[in-house]
């Protein structure tokens, strides 16, 4: 069974940093492209970032470009999101999601909550 | 960026009713359109890919159609467990974008 488990969320002050992790199991991790998708409280879904199987191709939403960095370690079956210069509007549940076709979010983790507040 | 719109934003229907949600893209996305179901407090789940391809294990009462800019999602006979918010999403272009969602309630 495919399983994605996010961790690393929490409360952080504006301007602070946080690193999210997503541990994958039950799949050949390096066969899948990966993404981060977020959902602000009571709001809809927003794609954040994409990374290819090898890590050689990366995309970001304009809202996080220059502040967030996506990476992966295929040897550890793990995906990461380094979030710097956090703002109140970054408050959301962050999901990792894997895809078979680029941009198609075929399977999801349970999410981790990031709260940016003083 | 490709903008996705959905209608209605919410609906209330009875068990057994046929429910239809529409999704429109701001430009031609061919069939690069997915539908997701998100139950309260849960992660989204992919139901339909490529506009009309039902994912494995998804009940056949769910279906999708359309191409280009106009798409439709249908629940042929609404069940109590279908209480959820449904999102369309395009993956033709980066940034990948979602519709605002349609909340489905059971009368």
Short mmCIF file of C-alpha atoms in Angstrom, two decimals, chain A residues 35 37 39 43-47 50 59-62 95 99 101-111, chain B residues 1 34 36 38 41-46 49-50 55 87 89-92 94-101:
data_model
loop_
_atom_site.label_atom_id
_atom_site.label_comp_id
_atom_site.label_asym_id
_atom_site.label_seq_id
_atom_site.Cartn_x
_atom_site.Cartn_y
_atom_site.Cartn_z
CA UNK A 35 4.56 17.82 -5.46
CA UNK A 37 -0.01 21.23 -2.42
CA UNK A 39 -4.78 24.37 1.71
CA UNK A 43 -10.03 27.52 1.64
CA UNK A 44 -9.38 25.61 -1.56
CA UNK A 45 -6.34 23.76 -2.85
CA UNK A 46 -3.21 25.51 -4.14
CA UNK A 47 -0.34 23.77 -5.88
CA UNK A 50 6.88 20.12 -8.32
CA UNK A 59 8.69 24.30 -10.66
CA UNK A 60 7.23 26.72 -8.11
CA UNK A 61 4.08 28.73 -7.75
CA UNK A 62 4.76 32.45 -8.01
CA UNK A 95 0.21 17.91 1.51
CA UNK A 99 2.01 11.83 -9.73
CA UNK A 101 1.53 12.13 -15.23
CA UNK A 102 3.11 15.52 -14.56
CA UNK A 103 0.74 17.63 -12.52
CA UNK A 104 -1.79 14.86 -11.89
CA UNK A 105 -1.89 14.27 -8.15
CA UNK A 106 -2.52 10.54 -7.96
CA UNK A 107 -1.85 9.89 -4.28
CA UNK A 108 -1.63 12.14 -1.23
CA UNK A 109 -0.31 12.21 2.30
CA UNK A 110 -2.47 13.17 5.27
CA UNK A 111 -0.99 16.67 5.49
CA UNK B 1 -1.94 31.21 -15.67
CA UNK B 34 -8.74 15.83 -13.04
CA UNK B 36 -10.82 15.20 -6.76
CA UNK B 38 -12.17 15.88 -0.38
CA UNK B 41 -10.86 16.64 7.58
CA UNK B 42 -9.30 14.35 4.97
CA UNK B 43 -6.79 14.66 2.16
CA UNK B 44 -8.10 14.97 -1.39
CA UNK B 45 -8.57 11.80 -3.42
CA UNK B 46 -8.24 11.52 -7.19
CA UNK B 49 -8.16 11.66 -14.53
CA UNK B 50 -7.83 12.79 -18.13
CA UNK B 55 -9.58 5.68 -11.18
CA UNK B 87 -12.40 20.10 -7.13
CA UNK B 89 -7.75 20.71 -11.63
CA UNK B 90 -5.84 21.32 -14.85
CA UNK B 91 -2.41 19.88 -15.51
CA UNK B 92 -1.89 21.13 -19.04
CA UNK B 94 2.41 25.12 -14.98
CA UNK B 95 1.22 26.46 -12.59
CA UNK B 96 -1.17 23.58 -12.04
CA UNK B 97 -4.43 25.16 -10.93
CA UNK B 98 -7.57 24.04 -9.14
CA UNK B 99 -11.13 25.20 -9.35
CA UNK B 100 -12.58 26.80 -6.20
CA UNK B 101 -14.51 23.66 -5.29
#
